[in-house]
mmCIF file of C-alpha atoms in Angstrom:
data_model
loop_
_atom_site.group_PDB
_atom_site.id
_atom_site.type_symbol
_atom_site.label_atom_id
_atom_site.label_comp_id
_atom_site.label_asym_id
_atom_site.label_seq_id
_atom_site.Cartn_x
_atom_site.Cartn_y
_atom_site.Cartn_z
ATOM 1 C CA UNK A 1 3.247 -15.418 4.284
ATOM 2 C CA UNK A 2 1.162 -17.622 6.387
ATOM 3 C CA UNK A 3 -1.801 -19.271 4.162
ATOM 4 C CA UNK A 4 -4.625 -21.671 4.132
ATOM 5 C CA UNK A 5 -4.182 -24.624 1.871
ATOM 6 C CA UNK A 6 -7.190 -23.621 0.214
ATOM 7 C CA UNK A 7 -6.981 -22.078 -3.445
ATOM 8 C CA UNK A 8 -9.192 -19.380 -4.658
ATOM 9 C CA UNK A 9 -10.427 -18.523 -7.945
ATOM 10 C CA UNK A 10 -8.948 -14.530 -7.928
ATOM 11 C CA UNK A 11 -11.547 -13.544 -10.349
ATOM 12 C CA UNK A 12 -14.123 -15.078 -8.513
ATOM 13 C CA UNK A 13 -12.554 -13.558 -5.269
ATOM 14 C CA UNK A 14 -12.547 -10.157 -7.390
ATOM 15 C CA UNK A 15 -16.221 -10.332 -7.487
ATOM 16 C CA UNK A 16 -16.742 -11.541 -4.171
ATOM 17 C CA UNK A 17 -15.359 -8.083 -2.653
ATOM 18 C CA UNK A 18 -17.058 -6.326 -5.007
ATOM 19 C CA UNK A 19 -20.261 -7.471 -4.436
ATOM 20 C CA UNK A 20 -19.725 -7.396 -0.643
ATOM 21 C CA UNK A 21 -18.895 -3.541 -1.016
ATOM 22 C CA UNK A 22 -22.109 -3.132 -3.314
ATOM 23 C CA UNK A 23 -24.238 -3.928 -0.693
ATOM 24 C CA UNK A 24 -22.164 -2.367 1.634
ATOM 25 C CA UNK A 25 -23.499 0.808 -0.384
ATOM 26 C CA UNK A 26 -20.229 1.888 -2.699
ATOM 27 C CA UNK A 27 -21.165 2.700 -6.046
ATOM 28 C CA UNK A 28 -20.910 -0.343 -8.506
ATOM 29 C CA UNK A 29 -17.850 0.748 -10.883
ATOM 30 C CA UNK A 30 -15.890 2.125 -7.377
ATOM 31 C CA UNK A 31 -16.473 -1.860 -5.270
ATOM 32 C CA UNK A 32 -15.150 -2.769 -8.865
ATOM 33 C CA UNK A 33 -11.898 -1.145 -8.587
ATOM 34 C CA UNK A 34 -11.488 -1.513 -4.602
ATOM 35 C CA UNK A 35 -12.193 -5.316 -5.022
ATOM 36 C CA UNK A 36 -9.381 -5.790 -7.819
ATOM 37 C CA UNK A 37 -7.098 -3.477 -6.108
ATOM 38 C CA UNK A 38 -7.207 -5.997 -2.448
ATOM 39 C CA UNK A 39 -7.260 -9.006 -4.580
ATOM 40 C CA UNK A 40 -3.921 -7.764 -6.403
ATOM 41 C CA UNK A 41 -2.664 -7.384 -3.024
ATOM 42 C CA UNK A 42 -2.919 -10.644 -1.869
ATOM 43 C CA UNK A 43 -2.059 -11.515 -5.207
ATOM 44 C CA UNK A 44 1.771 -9.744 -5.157
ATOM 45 C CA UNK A 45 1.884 -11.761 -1.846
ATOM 46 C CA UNK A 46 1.379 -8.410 0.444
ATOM 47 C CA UNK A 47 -1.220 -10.275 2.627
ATOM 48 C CA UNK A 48 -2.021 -7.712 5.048
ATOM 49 C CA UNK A 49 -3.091 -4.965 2.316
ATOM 50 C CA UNK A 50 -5.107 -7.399 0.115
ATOM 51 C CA UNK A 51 -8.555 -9.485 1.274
ATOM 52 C CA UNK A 52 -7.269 -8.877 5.027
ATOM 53 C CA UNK A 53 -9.117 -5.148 4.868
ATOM 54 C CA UNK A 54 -12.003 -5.655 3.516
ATOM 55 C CA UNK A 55 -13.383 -6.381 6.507
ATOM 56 C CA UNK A 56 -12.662 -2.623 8.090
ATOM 57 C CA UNK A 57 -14.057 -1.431 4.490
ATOM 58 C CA UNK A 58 -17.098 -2.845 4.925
ATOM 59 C CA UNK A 59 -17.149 -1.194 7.879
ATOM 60 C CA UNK A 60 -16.528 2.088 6.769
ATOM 61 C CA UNK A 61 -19.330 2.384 4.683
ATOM 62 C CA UNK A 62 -21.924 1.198 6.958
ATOM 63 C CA UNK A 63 -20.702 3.950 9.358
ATOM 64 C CA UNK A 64 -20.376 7.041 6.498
ATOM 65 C CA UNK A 65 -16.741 7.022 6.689
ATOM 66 C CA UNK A 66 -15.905 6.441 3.473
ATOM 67 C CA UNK A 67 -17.925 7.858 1.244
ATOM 68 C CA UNK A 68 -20.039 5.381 -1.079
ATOM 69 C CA UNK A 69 -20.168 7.651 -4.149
ATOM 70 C CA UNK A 70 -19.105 11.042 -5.640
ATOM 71 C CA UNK A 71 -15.829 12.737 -7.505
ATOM 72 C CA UNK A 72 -12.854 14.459 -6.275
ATOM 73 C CA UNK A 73 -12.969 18.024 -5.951
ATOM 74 C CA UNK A 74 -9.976 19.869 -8.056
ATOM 75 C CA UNK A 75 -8.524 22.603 -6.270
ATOM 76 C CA UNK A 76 -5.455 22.729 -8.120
ATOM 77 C CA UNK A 77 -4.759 22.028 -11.836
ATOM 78 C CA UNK A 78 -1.739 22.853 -13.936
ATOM 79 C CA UNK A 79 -0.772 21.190 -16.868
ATOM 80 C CA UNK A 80 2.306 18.945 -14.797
ATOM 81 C CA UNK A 81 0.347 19.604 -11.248
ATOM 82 C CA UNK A 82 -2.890 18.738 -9.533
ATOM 83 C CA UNK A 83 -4.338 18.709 -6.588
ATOM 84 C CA UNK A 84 -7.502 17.087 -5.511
ATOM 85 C CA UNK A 85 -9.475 16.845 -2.581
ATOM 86 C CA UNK A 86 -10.505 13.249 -2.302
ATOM 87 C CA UNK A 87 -13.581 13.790 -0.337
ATOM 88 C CA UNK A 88 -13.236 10.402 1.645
ATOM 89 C CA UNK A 89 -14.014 8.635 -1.154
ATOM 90 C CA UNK A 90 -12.272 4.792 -1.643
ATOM 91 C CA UNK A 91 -8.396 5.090 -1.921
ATOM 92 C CA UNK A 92 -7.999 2.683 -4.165
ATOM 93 C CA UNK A 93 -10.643 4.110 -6.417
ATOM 94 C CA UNK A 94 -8.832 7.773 -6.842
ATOM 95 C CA UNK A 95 -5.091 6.064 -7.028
ATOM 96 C CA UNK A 96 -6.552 4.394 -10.025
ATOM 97 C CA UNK A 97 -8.559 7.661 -11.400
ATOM 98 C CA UNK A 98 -5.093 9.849 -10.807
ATOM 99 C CA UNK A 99 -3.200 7.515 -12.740
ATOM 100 C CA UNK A 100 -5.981 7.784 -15.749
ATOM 101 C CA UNK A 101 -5.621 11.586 -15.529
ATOM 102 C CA UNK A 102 -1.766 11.775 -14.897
ATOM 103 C CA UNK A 103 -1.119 8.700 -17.527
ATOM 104 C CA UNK A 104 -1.831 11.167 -20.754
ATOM 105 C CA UNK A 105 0.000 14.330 -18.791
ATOM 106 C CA UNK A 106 2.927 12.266 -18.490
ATOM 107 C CA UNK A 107 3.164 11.138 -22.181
ATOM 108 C CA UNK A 108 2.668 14.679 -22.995
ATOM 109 C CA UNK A 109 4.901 16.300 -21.063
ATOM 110 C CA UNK A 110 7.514 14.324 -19.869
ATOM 111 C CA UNK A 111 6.697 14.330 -16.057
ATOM 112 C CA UNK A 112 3.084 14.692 -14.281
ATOM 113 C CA UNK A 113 2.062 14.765 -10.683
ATOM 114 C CA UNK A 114 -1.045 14.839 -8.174
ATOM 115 C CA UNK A 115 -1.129 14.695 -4.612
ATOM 116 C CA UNK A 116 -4.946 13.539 -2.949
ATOM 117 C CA UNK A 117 -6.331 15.063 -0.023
ATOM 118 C CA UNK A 118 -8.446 13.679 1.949
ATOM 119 C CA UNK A 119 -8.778 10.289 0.469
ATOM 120 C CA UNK A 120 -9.765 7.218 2.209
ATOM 121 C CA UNK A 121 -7.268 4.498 2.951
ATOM 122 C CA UNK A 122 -5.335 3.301 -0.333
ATOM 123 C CA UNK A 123 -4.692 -0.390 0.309
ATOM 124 C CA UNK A 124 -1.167 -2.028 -1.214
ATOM 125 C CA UNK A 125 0.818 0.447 -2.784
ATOM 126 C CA UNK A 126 2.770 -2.021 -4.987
ATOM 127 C CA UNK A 127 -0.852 -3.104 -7.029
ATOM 128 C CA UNK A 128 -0.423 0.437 -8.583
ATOM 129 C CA UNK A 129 3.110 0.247 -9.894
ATOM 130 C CA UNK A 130 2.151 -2.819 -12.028
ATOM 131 C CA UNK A 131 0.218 0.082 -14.028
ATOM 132 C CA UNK A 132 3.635 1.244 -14.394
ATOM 133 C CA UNK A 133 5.228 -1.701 -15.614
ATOM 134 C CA UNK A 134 2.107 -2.017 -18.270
ATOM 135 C CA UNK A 135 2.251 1.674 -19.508
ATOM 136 C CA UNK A 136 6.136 2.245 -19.779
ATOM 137 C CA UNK A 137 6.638 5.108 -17.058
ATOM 138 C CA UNK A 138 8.265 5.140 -14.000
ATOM 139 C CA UNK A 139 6.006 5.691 -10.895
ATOM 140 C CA UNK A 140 6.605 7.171 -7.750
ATOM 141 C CA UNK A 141 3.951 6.631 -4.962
ATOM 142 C CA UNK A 142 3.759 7.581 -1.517
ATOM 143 C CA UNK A 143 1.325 8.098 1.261
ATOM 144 C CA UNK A 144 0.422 9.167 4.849
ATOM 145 C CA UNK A 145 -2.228 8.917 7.221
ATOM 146 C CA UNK A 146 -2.515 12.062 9.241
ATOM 147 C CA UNK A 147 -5.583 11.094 11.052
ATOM 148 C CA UNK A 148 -3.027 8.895 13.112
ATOM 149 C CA UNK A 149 0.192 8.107 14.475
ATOM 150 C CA UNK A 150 2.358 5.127 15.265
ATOM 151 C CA UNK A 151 5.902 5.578 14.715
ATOM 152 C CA UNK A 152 8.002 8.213 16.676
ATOM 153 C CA UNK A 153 10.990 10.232 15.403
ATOM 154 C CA UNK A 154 14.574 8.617 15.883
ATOM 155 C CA UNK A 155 15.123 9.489 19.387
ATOM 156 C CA UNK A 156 11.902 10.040 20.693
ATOM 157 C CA UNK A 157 9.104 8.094 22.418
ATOM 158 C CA UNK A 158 5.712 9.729 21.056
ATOM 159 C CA UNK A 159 4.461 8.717 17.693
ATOM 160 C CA UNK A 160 4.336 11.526 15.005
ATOM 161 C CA UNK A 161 3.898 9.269 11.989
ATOM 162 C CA UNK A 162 2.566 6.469 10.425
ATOM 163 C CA UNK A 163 4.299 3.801 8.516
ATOM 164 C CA UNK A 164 4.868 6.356 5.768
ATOM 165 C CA UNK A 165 4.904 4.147 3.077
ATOM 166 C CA UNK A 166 6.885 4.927 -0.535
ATOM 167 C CA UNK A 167 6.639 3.008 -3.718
ATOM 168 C CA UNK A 168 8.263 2.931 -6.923
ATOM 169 C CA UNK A 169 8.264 0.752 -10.034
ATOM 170 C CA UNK A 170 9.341 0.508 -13.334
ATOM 171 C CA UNK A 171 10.037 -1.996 -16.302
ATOM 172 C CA UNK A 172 13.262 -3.861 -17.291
ATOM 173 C CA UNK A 173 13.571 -6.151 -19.751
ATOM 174 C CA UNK A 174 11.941 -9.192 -17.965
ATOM 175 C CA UNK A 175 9.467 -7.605 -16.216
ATOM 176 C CA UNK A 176 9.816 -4.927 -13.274
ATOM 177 C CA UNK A 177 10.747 -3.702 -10.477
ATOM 178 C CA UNK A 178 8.389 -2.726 -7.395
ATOM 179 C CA UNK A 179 9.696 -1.389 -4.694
ATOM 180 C CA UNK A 180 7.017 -0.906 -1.994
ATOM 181 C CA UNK A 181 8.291 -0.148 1.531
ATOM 182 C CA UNK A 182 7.835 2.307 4.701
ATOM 183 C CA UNK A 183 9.655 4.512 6.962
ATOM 184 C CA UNK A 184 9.024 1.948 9.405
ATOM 185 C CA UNK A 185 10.240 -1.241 10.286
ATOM 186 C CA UNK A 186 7.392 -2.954 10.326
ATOM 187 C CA UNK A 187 3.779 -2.100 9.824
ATOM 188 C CA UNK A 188 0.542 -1.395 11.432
ATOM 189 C CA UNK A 189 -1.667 -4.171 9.979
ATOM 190 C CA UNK A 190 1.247 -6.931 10.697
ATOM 191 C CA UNK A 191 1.389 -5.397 14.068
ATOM 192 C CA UNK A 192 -2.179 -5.821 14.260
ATOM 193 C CA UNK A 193 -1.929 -9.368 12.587
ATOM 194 C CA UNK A 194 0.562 -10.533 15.262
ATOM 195 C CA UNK A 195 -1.067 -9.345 18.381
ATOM 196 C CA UNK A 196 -4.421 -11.051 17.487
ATOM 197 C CA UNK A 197 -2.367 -14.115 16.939
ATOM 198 C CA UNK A 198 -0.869 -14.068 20.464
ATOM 199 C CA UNK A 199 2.910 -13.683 18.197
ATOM 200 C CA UNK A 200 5.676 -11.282 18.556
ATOM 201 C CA UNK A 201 8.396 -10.351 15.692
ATOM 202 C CA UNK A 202 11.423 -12.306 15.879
ATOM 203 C CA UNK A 203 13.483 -8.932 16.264
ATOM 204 C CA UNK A 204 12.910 -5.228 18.496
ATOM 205 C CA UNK A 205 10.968 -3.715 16.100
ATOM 206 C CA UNK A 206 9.252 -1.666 18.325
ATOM 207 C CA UNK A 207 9.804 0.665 21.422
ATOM 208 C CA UNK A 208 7.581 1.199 24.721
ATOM 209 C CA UNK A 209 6.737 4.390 25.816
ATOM 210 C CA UNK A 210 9.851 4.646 27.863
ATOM 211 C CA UNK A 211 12.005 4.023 24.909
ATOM 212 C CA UNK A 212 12.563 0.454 25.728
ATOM 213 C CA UNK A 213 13.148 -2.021 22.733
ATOM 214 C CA UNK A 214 10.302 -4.732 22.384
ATOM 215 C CA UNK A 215 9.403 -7.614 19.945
ATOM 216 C CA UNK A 216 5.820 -7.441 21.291
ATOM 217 C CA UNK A 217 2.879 -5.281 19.815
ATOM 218 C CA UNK A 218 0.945 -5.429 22.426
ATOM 219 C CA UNK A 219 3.212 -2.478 23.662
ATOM 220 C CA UNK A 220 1.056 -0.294 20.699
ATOM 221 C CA UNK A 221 -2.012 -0.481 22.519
ATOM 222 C CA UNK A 222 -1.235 0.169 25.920
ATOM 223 C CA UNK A 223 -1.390 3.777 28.202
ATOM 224 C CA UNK A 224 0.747 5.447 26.977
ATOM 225 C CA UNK A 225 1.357 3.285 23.776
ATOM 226 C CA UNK A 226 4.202 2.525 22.347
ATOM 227 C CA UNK A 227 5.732 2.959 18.639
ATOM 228 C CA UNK A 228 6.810 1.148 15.712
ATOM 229 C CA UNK A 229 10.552 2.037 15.330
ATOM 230 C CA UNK A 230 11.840 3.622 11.790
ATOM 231 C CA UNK A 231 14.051 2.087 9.392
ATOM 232 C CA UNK A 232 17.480 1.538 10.661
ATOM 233 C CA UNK A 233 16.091 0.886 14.387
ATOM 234 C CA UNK A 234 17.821 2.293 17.355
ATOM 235 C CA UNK A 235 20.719 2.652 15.847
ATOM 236 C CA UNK A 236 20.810 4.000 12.957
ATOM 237 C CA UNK A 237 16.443 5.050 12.013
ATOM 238 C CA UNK A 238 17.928 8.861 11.262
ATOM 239 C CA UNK A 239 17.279 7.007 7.875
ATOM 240 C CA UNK A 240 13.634 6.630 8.650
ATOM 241 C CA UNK A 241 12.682 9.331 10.400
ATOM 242 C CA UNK A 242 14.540 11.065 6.841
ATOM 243 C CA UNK A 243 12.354 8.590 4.351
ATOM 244 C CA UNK A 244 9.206 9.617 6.870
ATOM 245 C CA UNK A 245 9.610 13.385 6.593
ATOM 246 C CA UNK A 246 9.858 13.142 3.163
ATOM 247 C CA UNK A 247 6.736 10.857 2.706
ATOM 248 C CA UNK A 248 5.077 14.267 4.909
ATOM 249 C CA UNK A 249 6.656 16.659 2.747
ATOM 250 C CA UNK A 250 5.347 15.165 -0.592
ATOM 251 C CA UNK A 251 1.690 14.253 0.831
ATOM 252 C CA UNK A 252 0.726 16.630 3.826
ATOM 253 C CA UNK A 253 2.943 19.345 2.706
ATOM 254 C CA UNK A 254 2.243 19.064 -0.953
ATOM 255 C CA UNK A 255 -1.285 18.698 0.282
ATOM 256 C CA UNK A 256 -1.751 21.722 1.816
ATOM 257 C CA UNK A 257 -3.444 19.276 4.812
ATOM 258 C CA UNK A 258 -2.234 17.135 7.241
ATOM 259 C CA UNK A 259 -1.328 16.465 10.721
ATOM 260 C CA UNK A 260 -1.674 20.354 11.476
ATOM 261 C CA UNK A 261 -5.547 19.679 10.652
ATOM 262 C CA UNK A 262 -8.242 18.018 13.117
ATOM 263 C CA UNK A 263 -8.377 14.247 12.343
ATOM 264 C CA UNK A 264 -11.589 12.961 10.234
ATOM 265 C CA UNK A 265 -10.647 8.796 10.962
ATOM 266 C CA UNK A 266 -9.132 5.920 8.905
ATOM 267 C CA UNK A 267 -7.666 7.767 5.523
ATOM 268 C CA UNK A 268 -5.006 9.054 3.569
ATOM 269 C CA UNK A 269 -2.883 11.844 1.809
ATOM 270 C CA UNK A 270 -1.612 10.564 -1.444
ATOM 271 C CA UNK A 271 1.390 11.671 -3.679
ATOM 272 C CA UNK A 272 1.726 10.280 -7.190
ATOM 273 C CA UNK A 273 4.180 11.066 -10.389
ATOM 274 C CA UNK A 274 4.770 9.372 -13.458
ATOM 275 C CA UNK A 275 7.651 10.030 -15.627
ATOM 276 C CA UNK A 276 7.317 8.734 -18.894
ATOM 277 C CA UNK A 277 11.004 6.907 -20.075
ATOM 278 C CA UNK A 278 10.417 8.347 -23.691
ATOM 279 C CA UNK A 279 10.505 11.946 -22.632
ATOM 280 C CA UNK A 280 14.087 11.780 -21.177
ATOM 281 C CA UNK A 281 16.961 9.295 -22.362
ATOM 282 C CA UNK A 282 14.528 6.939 -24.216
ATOM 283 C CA UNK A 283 13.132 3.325 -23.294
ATOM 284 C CA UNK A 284 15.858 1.974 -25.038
ATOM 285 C CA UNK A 285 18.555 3.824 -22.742
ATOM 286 C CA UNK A 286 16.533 3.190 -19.575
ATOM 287 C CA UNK A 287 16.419 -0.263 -20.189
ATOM 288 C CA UNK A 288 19.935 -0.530 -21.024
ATOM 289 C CA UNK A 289 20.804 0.899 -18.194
ATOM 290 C CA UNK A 290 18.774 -0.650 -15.434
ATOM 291 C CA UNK A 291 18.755 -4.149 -17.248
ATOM 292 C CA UNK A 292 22.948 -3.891 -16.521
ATOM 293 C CA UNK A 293 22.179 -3.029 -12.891
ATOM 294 C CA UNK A 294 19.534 -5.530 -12.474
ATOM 295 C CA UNK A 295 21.965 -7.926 -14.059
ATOM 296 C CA UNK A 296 24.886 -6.996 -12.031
ATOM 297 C CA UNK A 297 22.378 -7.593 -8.710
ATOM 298 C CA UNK A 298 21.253 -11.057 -9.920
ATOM 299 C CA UNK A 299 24.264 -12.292 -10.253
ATOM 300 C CA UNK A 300 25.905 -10.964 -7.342
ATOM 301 C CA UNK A 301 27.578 -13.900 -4.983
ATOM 302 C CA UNK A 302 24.870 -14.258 -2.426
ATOM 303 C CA UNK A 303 25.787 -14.298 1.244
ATOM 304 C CA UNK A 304 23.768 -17.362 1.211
ATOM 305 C CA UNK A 305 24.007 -19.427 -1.683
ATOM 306 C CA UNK A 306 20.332 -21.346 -0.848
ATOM 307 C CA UNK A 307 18.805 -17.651 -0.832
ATOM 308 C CA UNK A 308 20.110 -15.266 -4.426
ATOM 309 C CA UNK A 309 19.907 -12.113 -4.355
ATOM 310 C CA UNK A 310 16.388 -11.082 -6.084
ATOM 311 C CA UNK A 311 15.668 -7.852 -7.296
ATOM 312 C CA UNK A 312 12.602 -5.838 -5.429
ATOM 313 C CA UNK A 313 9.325 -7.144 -6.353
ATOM 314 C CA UNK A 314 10.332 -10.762 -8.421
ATOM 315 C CA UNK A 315 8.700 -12.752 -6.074
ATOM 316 C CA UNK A 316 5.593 -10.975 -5.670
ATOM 317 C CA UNK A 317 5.296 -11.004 -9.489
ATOM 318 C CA UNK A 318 6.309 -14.831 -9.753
ATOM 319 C CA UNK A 319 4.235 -15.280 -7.053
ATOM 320 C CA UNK A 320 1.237 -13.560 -8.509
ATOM 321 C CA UNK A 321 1.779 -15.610 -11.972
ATOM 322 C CA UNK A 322 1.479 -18.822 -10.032
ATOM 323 C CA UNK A 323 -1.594 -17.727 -7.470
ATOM 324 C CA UNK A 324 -3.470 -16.584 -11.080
ATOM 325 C CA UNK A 325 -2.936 -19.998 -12.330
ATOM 326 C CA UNK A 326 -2.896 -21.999 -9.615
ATOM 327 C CA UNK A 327 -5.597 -20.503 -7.668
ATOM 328 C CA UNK A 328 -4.812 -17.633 -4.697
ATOM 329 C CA UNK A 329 -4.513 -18.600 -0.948
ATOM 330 C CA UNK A 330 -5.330 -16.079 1.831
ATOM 331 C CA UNK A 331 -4.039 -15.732 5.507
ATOM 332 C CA UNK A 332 -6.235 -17.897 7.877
ATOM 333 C CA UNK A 333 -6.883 -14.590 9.817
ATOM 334 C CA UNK A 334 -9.343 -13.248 6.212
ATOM 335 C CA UNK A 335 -12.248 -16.165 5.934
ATOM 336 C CA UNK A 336 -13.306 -15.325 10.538
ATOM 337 C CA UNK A 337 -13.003 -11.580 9.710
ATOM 338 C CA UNK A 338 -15.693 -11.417 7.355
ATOM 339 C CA UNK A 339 -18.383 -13.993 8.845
ATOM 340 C CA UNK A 340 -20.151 -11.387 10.230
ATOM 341 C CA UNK A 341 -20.401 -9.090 6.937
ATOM 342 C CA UNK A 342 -21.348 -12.282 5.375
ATOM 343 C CA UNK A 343 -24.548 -12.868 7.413
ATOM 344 C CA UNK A 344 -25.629 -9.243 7.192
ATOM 345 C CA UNK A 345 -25.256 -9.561 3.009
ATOM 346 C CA UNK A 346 -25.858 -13.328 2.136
ATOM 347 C CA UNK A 347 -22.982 -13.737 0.737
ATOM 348 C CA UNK A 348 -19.613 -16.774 1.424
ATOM 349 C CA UNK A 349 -16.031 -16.247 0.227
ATOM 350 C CA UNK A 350 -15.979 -20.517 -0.161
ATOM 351 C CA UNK A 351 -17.990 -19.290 -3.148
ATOM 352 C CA UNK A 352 -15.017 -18.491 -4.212
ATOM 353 C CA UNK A 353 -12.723 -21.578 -3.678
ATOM 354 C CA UNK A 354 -11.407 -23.329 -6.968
#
């Protein structure tokens, strides 16, 4: 992560983007939620789905895209099943809402799930799972936007999806593990990041639209664009384009709505489940059991011995632990993105420096 040397208070960021998305017009409990949800982002060290979207947030809500207040509508509700239309209302706001309604479900009967419709955009998907971690489930996340398209099937040279992104934590003994990655090889917002900055990626993580490998984004934005590659690149992304379908499967499909409907802008489709590790084997089992292969990866003879093998998500947590401390630092690219929001609402993110 590139960062400023300058430290942050997170709380006092929290607030910040939550009183920036007040006046913006969201409702005061909802810029509540959205603010701690970016701020965890950055937090976990995912810099490009923390602070870095406010900006396009902001945004919007000034233009009626995301809706600044309201409830999902339920159009499907079994005991272990629900479905919700999310009404463009903040992402981050309903994530959190379905994992109040499914939390209770879960402990009840063993397994609950919800898929969102319709939502806005959802931010990090790894700030969720840390809910899991706290509450003793295992959760599955995953998420598309079918309002767009930037990565192509294996083989092809027109995007179909987006980054397709799947998450999935749980606890272990010493804290968790977070998994939070995409069908993709990269994203859209470090795509974005890195074409802004004049950069390219250091491998051919993208294609032209003649199927030509590229290290430059700029190839996403020109006529016709090109695509971000899936996992496993030109080789071997069968394994994307597979982790992509399924991300469509369990959000559009589940959905009932997705890339077979007319696009409404900047959103989401949203698939969540929580299984709760007391309904099957027990904690005690689970723990057993996935502390022994956490174990076993730990202490597996690294390839390099000045880089160990780590399990998914320790840094971000260690790294979160020390930024909550320590004080939080933000990509250089954050403080210029929101001047202008700041002169329209009075307000300064240095407010917000330790």
């Amino acid at each position: 992560m590139n960062s400023t040397s300058s430290r942050y208070d997170a709380s006092a960021l929290v607030h910040y983007a939550a009183q920036l998305l007040q006046r913006a017009g969201l409702a005061e409990a909802m810029a509540r939620t959205v603010a701690d949800t970016l701020v965890q982002g950055d937090l976990l060290g995912h810099d490009t789905h923390g602070l870095a979207l406010l900006a396009g947030y902001v945004k919007e809500l000034e233009a009626g895209a995301m809706k600044r207040d309201g409830m999902p509508i339920v159009i499907s509700d079994r005991p272990a099943a629900v479905l919700w239309d999310g009404q463009r209302l903040p992402g981050p706001w309903l994530v959190h809402q379905g994992l109040d309604l499914l939390l209770p479900r879960a402990r009840e009967l063993g397994t609950a799930s919800l898929v969102i419709r319709r939502s806005h955009h959802i931010a990090c998907l790894a700030a969720y799972l840390l809910r899991a971690l706290e509450e003793d489930m295992l959760l599955v996340l995953a998420c598309s936007d079918p309002n767009t398209a930037s990565v192509a099937p294996f083989g092809g040279t027109q995007a179909v999806f987006t980054p397709n992104p799947l998450a999935l934590g749980f606890p272990i003994a010493d804290g968790g593990v977070m998994v939070d990655i995409s069908a993709s090889i990269t994203t859209n917002g470090m795509s974005n990041r890195k074409r802004q900055a004049g950069e390219t990626f250091e491998h051919e993580v993208l294609i032209d639209a003649r199927g030509r490998p590229s290290k430059d984004p700029a190839v996403l934005f020109e006529q016709p664009p090109g695509t971000l590659l899936p996992v496993g690149g030109q080789t071997h992304g069968h394994k994307g384009y597979g982790l992509a379908l399924l991300v469509e499967s369990l959000t559009g499909g589940l959905a009932g709505h997705g890339r077979a409907d007319p696009p409404e802008g900047w959103g989401a489709t949203v698939y969540l489940t929580l299984h709760d590790l007391h309904a099957f084997g027990g904690k005690a089992a689970f723990l057993r059991q996935m502390d022994h292969v956490a174990t076993q990866c730990r202490t597996n003879p690294p390839a390099d011995a000045a880089r160990p093998v780590r399990l998914p998500g320790e840094r971000g947590l260690q790294g979160r632990a020390e930024q909550l401390a320590e004080g939080v630092r933000l990509a250089p690219s954050i403080a210029p993105s929101l001047q202008a929001a700041e002169q329209r609402y009075g307000l300064k993110l240095a407010d917000a420096l330790r």
